[in-house]
Amino acid sequence: MPDVSDFILKLQRRRIEGSHATARQTAELLRSVISQTRMPYTNQAAALLDAVRAVGEQLIAANPVELAVGNIVRRVLHIIREEDLSSSAVSFEGLMISEKSDDEDDADHKGGPVLSAAAVAAAARSTLRPRSLQTLLEDGPLPAAPSKSSSAGDSEGKSKSDKSAVGKRLKHSVIEAINLLIEEIDDCYEDISEQAVEHIHQNEVILTLGRSKTVKEFLYAAKQKNRSFRVFVAEGAPRYQGHVLAKELIQKGLETTVITDSAIFAMISRVNMVIVGAHAIMANGGVIAPVGMNMLALAAQRHAVPFVVVAGSHKLCPLYPHNPEVLLNELKSPSDLIDFGEFSDCMDFGAHGGAPLMHVVNPTFDYVPPNLVSLFITDTGGHNAAHMYKLIADYYSADDLVIKRKSTSSN
Amino acid sequence: MDLRRPNRPVIGPKVRQVGFVTPDSAAATSSSSIPAVSAAAATSAGSPPSSLSPVMIPPPRHPSTEMSNPHFHPVGSYNPSEQILGSPPALSPSRSSRFDADGSDFGGDDDESVALSGVGGGMTPKSSLLMRQPVTKTAPLVSETHKRDSNVSKGKGDGPSAAPKEKLTKAERRATQEAQRAAKAAAKEAAAAGGAPSVSKQPKPATKPATQQKKDVPSGSGPLQPLAPSGSIEKKQGKKEVAAPHPRMQFDDMTKVGKLKKRAVVNQSEARNRVELFRHLPQYEHGTQLPDLELKFFQLDLIHPSVYQVGLQFLSDKISGGNARCIAMLLAFKEVIQDYTTPPEKTLTRDLGAKVGSCVSFLIECRPLSVSMGNAIRFLKNRISSLPHNLSDKEAKSRLQSDIDRFINEKIIIASKAIVEHGVSKIRDGDVLLTYGSPSVVESIFAYAHGIKKNFRVVVVDSRPKHEGQGLLRRLVERGIHCTYTHLNAVSYVMHEVTRVFLGASSVLSNGTVYSRVGTACVAMVAHAFRVPVLVCCEAYKFHERVQLDSICSNELGDPDAISKVSGRKNLNYLDGWAQNENIQLLNLKYDATPSDYVSVLVTEQGMLPPTSVPVIIREYGIERLWT
């Protein structure tokens, strides 16, 4: 598929920047992958899952640091599983009536003929999703009132030819759900910034680092509600995106002060709140964020300034980080720090066994441990760092956490 | 200066407006009348230098004021307004009235520009000259009280005290302004007949019309009068209080700022958008002072050329770093002492003290003193005042010079050697040492450790805007030391591998706070979080008995434009053209205060101490004894 290789190339070359853009394009790509997948007569969900997984694996490998890709792939897998369940619940009901057994999927075998379709669906659903209050409530009414309306239509008189219709319906509903997902990704700014007024009061002094569109929208929203507050923007070396943010903020009439990153510690004592964006939020509540954020978080902790992370739900990553400073990081070109050729006279490759005396380190990301984060604001509301794993569990199914497993086992 | 007025609402919209010059001002700049103006100012003789209270040894107003040129005096002592008129040729008419009014009090609209410029310019420059004369004559000394009220009537001297004026409403102020203008116009006509030009001030070298356009009108005015052209408008306080500006002067105290401005040699214009929190610090426009000061070279005869040179080097950042600045200053003072001859009927101790004081105030204008320099100056003044009276000039001078040499040697050079020895003992083979910026002592520790074949690696952390670390990196690499270079934000990435952090300090305060290059606190904090020991290397002469809790109450502000321009990254020009926007403020802090709990050990020539021992060192040894 040309789209896929094209996208992979872009990811590899880091042409796509920002988790929002990546997430959106990944979702669109997966949607087209699904629509192009040929549906077999049997085990359609598994076919879709395989197709998505195969593409997802390549995408993740293309840029392992861009966690949003993996997040979206897992979200899509989760969507397929959910849609499959609801349709299988329907079809299973039909099958029970027509006494045709087997062939759908594992849920059938597990559930056995004894169970009602609804019960099977509920059981499968609960395996798909870990128990939470939400799933409990959702599942509660299910057995009592199985979705009759849709099932009534298909249940009677299904022949084999219907299976393709079922497959089409599955594909169709998955694509529908992915469209919803894309919409959700696009709308996350609005959902997050709606909460701005709850967190920003009059005359507040807010510090942010670098540039994040989410933060910008968040501040805009507060400004629109006629809150007047001041913003300190740390410029965020080496990309200096803070300058861009400052420019955008002053265009909206916000009082903005640009400070160097080195002045963060000096200024933090006069700041009421730190609001930053994130690159990804890990399942333990840790944050992968632009470089410098850990320093800022430590300074905020020192002065007991709330450290608030705003991020859309596509940045929620179901993985637990291990040594994230190194493993989830990316070292960029030294030219950001030192001009090309500037130190060439010091680079004597003849001496010291050819190893240069000088190294330049230019990492892209920082890891902020969960204990430094006061609050996460996502499109579903505010959350504590300790609650993130639960929130994340709502979006992903446990089976998808490791997408690579198949290929590694085959290797 | 208006901004700094205490009574003002902190963030008044007025202030904002002040920042920008009205367009018309530029037009007005053409100054044909400059010489004439200056002449007028000169007419009234200033109060004699004797007016200083003898008690205050420290530098009286700038030497220039006391200068031999008789015409200058009037300016200093006089109404600032007069000076103003004389100096800057170009004023927009709208502002003109301001000068009389003491700039700040007047309408909120353009007052800042006025204050900055120091131009009193309701009238065309010429007119201002003319009118000025009558004023000067009527109330030469008194003029310092508010002119504004008096202006209406001719006699300015008898103006009401400042307090009442502040209470005026805007409308009232307008009215007064109008009245003043009228009065001036009348006055000028009257004066025109009189020979204003008789006393010519120094020719002004070159006004810079261009600069005036931006609201830094003052720069234009500056060149003319060495005395204190720009600031003069502000406050007319008695000349008598001429004490040298305290290093920790609060720049939001309008009276003091006014006084300071009057004395100022260096022409500073206020930064455009000053950062609210730092109103108490001088926030000047950078880049204009240097050419300005260069132009004034031949007028500032009372400043010794070596001091002048050092001042220029400070201003242009050619010399930076606590030790380097301190040594440069002391060497300059040595030459001052060398060339000094006691004037007749004066005593060396007193006159030389005042002389040094005036040099110091010049240096302060170029760049605020570091604590180390402050301590060195205290040492020198101590020495001067404790000279026995029966010494001959020659003996006294040679004694002072050897004192200075001894100070440089013992307190700085030998002290750093001792620190190097202490510091090296903490470097083990295989260590990864991190440093930030370019501390001179730390550099020599690394060099020495490398020299004795210790095997270690250095991580140089750098930050904007000065990138001092690159210089250090280059020197270390040239010595053959393995280095890793990174920027401050990445410090938590590199901190994993680091085993020791060596930091320099500009000063260590008696509560253990380390006052140092901005960003040091961040590095120390991250090191603390990663459980890496932090060694702060600092000579004991940099200790100071004052205390500080944050980095805001006392600090130094650098050039705000350095923030918006990223050196070496031409594609990063997001803020081009936006620096003028009234909503944006660019903050370029130079120092920060590292809390003492981040510091594991303080390496000084007295040994390795916990930071809590600083007050002990200061008290037990006596800070004075530390210097002597």
Tab-separated table of N, CA and C in Angstrom, chain A residues 282-334:
chain	number	residue	atom	x	y	z
A	282	MET	N	2.519	8.557	30.103
A	282	MET	CA	2.682	7.119	30.270
A	282	MET	C	1.671	6.593	31.281
A	283	ALA	N	1.558	5.267	31.311
A	283	ALA	CA	0.522	4.671	32.148
A	283	ALA	C	0.765	4.907	33.635
A	284	ASN	N	2.007	5.154	34.009
A	284	ASN	CA	2.255	5.392	35.425
A	284	ASN	C	2.037	6.851	35.800
A	285	GLY	N	1.629	7.664	34.835
A	285	GLY	CA	1.436	9.079	35.125
A	285	GLY	C	2.672	9.906	34.841
A	286	GLY	N	3.735	9.264	34.427
A	286	GLY	CA	4.919	10.019	34.017
A	286	GLY	C	4.669	10.692	32.680
A	287	VAL	N	5.423	11.717	32.408
A	287	VAL	CA	5.179	12.496	31.204
A	287	VAL	C	6.452	12.547	30.373
A	288	ILE	N	6.289	12.259	29.101
A	288	ILE	CA	7.374	12.521	28.162
A	288	ILE	C	7.085	13.890	27.569
A	289	ALA	N	8.001	14.811	27.744
A	289	ALA	CA	7.725	16.183	27.365
A	289	ALA	C	8.972	16.775	26.730
A	290	PRO	N	8.806	17.912	26.092
A	290	PRO	CA	9.973	18.553	25.487
A	290	PRO	C	11.091	18.762	26.502
A	291	VAL	N	12.298	18.784	26.020
A	291	VAL	CA	13.449	18.831	26.908
A	291	VAL	C	13.407	20.103	27.768
A	292	GLY	N	13.791	19.940	28.993
A	292	GLY	CA	13.757	21.065	29.914
A	292	GLY	C	12.605	20.969	30.899
A	293	MET	N	11.651	20.085	30.581
A	293	MET	CA	10.459	20.029	31.414
A	293	MET	C	10.746	19.462	32.802
A	294	ASN	N	11.686	18.552	32.863
A	294	ASN	CA	11.984	17.977	34.174
A	294	ASN	C	12.549	19.046	35.105
A	295	MET	N	13.391	19.875	34.544
A	295	MET	CA	13.958	20.970	35.320
A	295	MET	C	12.843	21.892	35.817
A	296	LEU	N	11.941	22.187	34.909
A	296	LEU	CA	10.830	23.062	35.277
A	296	LEU	C	9.968	22.416	36.361
A	297	ALA	N	9.721	21.118	36.207
A	297	ALA	CA	8.877	20.434	37.183
A	297	ALA	C	9.549	20.402	38.552
A	298	LEU	N	10.845	20.198	38.554
A	298	LEU	CA	11.565	20.197	39.831
A	298	LEU	C	11.499	21.572	40.490
A	299	ALA	N	11.669	22.590	39.684
A	299	ALA	CA	11.604	23.941	40.229
A	299	ALA	C	10.214	24.221	40.778
A	300	ALA	N	9.201	23.763	40.046
A	300	ALA	CA	7.831	23.979	40.512
A	300	ALA	C	7.591	23.242	41.820
A	301	GLN	N	8.128	22.056	41.897
A	301	GLN	CA	7.948	21.296	43.136
A	301	GLN	C	8.643	22.000	44.299
A	302	ARG	N	9.801	22.505	44.023
A	302	ARG	CA	10.565	23.187	45.070
A	302	ARG	C	9.765	24.348	45.657
A	303	HIS	N	9.082	25.055	44.794
A	303	HIS	CA	8.332	26.212	45.264
A	303	HIS	C	6.846	25.921	45.405
A	304	ALA	N	6.485	24.656	45.381
A	304	ALA	CA	5.093	24.263	45.578
A	304	ALA	C	4.156	24.956	44.605
A	305	VAL	N	4.601	25.077	43.392
A	305	VAL	CA	3.750	25.646	42.347
A	305	VAL	C	3.080	24.484	41.617
A	306	PRO	N	1.774	24.538	41.443
A	306	PRO	CA	1.107	23.430	40.746
A	306	PRO	C	1.657	23.245	39.338
A	307	PHE	N	1.931	22.026	39.005
A	307	PHE	CA	2.470	21.700	37.682
A	307	PHE	C	1.380	20.964	36.917
A	308	VAL	N	0.806	21.638	35.963
A	308	VAL	CA	-0.364	21.103	35.266
A	308	VAL	C	0.030	20.708	33.852
A	309	VAL	N	-0.340	19.502	33.479
A	309	VAL	CA	-0.060	19.027	32.124
A	309	VAL	C	-1.374	18.944	31.368
A	310	VAL	N	-1.447	19.618	30.243
A	310	VAL	CA	-2.647	19.509	29.412
A	310	VAL	C	-2.303	18.662	28.198
A	311	ALA	N	-3.160	17.705	27.919
A	311	ALA	CA	-2.875	16.812	26.793
A	311	ALA	C	-4.154	16.147	26.343
A	312	GLY	N	-4.279	15.974	25.048
A	312	GLY	CA	-5.421	15.269	24.502
A	312	GLY	C	-5.303	13.785	24.777
A	313	SER	N	-6.424	13.077	24.648
A	313	SER	CA	-6.391	11.667	25.044
A	313	SER	C	-5.558	10.836	24.086
A	314	HIS	N	-5.251	11.339	22.896
A	314	HIS	CA	-4.402	10.556	21.997
A	314	HIS	C	-2.969	10.483	22.492
A	315	LYS	N	-2.640	11.276	23.521
A	315	LYS	CA	-1.290	11.225	24.064
A	315	LYS	C	-1.171	10.246	25.221
A	316	LEU	N	-2.289	9.660	25.590
A	316	LEU	CA	-2.233	8.687	26.676
A	316	LEU	C	-1.643	7.394	26.147
A	317	CYS	N	-0.559	6.989	26.739
A	317	CYS	CA	0.113	5.796	26.243
A	317	CYS	C	-0.022	4.682	27.279
A	318	PRO	N	-0.446	3.510	26.867
A	318	PRO	CA	-0.694	2.441	27.835
A	318	PRO	C	0.578	1.754	28.323
A	319	LEU	N	1.723	2.202	27.907
A	319	LEU	CA	2.956	1.534	28.305
A	319	LEU	C	3.505	2.131	29.587
A	320	TYR	N	4.220	1.304	30.302
A	320	TYR	CA	4.931	1.806	31.477
A	320	TYR	C	6.369	2.066	31.071
A	321	PRO	N	6.895	3.221	31.424
A	321	PRO	CA	8.223	3.571	30.928
A	321	PRO	C	9.335	2.863	31.702
A	322	HIS	N	10.321	2.478	30.964
A	322	HIS	CA	11.528	1.984	31.609
A	322	HIS	C	12.704	2.794	31.088
A	323	ASN	N	13.411	3.405	31.985
A	323	ASN	CA	14.544	4.260	31.614
A	323	ASN	C	14.167	5.212	30.479
A	324	PRO	N	13.100	5.941	30.666
A	324	PRO	CA	12.555	6.723	29.551
A	324	PRO	C	13.491	7.823	29.075
A	325	GLU	N	14.354	8.300	29.963
A	325	GLU	CA	15.232	9.398	29.537
A	325	GLU	C	16.080	8.958	28.358
A	326	VAL	N	16.401	7.690	28.349
A	326	VAL	CA	17.262	7.200	27.274
A	326	VAL	C	16.443	6.482	26.214
A	327	LEU	N	15.540	5.624	26.652
A	327	LEU	CA	14.869	4.766	25.683
A	327	LEU	C	13.767	5.485	24.933
A	328	LEU	N	13.172	6.448	25.554
A	328	LEU	CA	12.123	7.195	24.856
A	328	LEU	C	12.629	8.580	24.515
A	329	ASN	N	13.810	8.629	24.015
A	329	ASN	CA	14.364	9.937	23.706
A	329	ASN	C	14.949	9.900	22.317
A	330	GLU	N	15.274	11.068	21.868
A	330	GLU	CA	15.802	11.157	20.529
A	330	GLU	C	16.873	12.223	20.549
A	331	LEU	N	18.037	11.908	20.033
A	331	LEU	CA	19.112	12.894	20.021
A	331	LEU	C	19.152	13.565	18.659
A	332	LYS	N	19.084	14.871	18.718
A	332	LYS	CA	19.021	15.607	17.456
A	332	LYS	C	20.398	16.102	17.067
A	333	SER	N	20.398	16.799	15.964
A	333	SER	CA	21.669	17.270	15.415
A	333	SER	C	22.320	18.293	16.334
A	334	PRO	N	23.635	18.224	16.477
A	334	PRO	CA	24.340	19.208	17.287
A	334	PRO	C	24.274	20.607	16.703
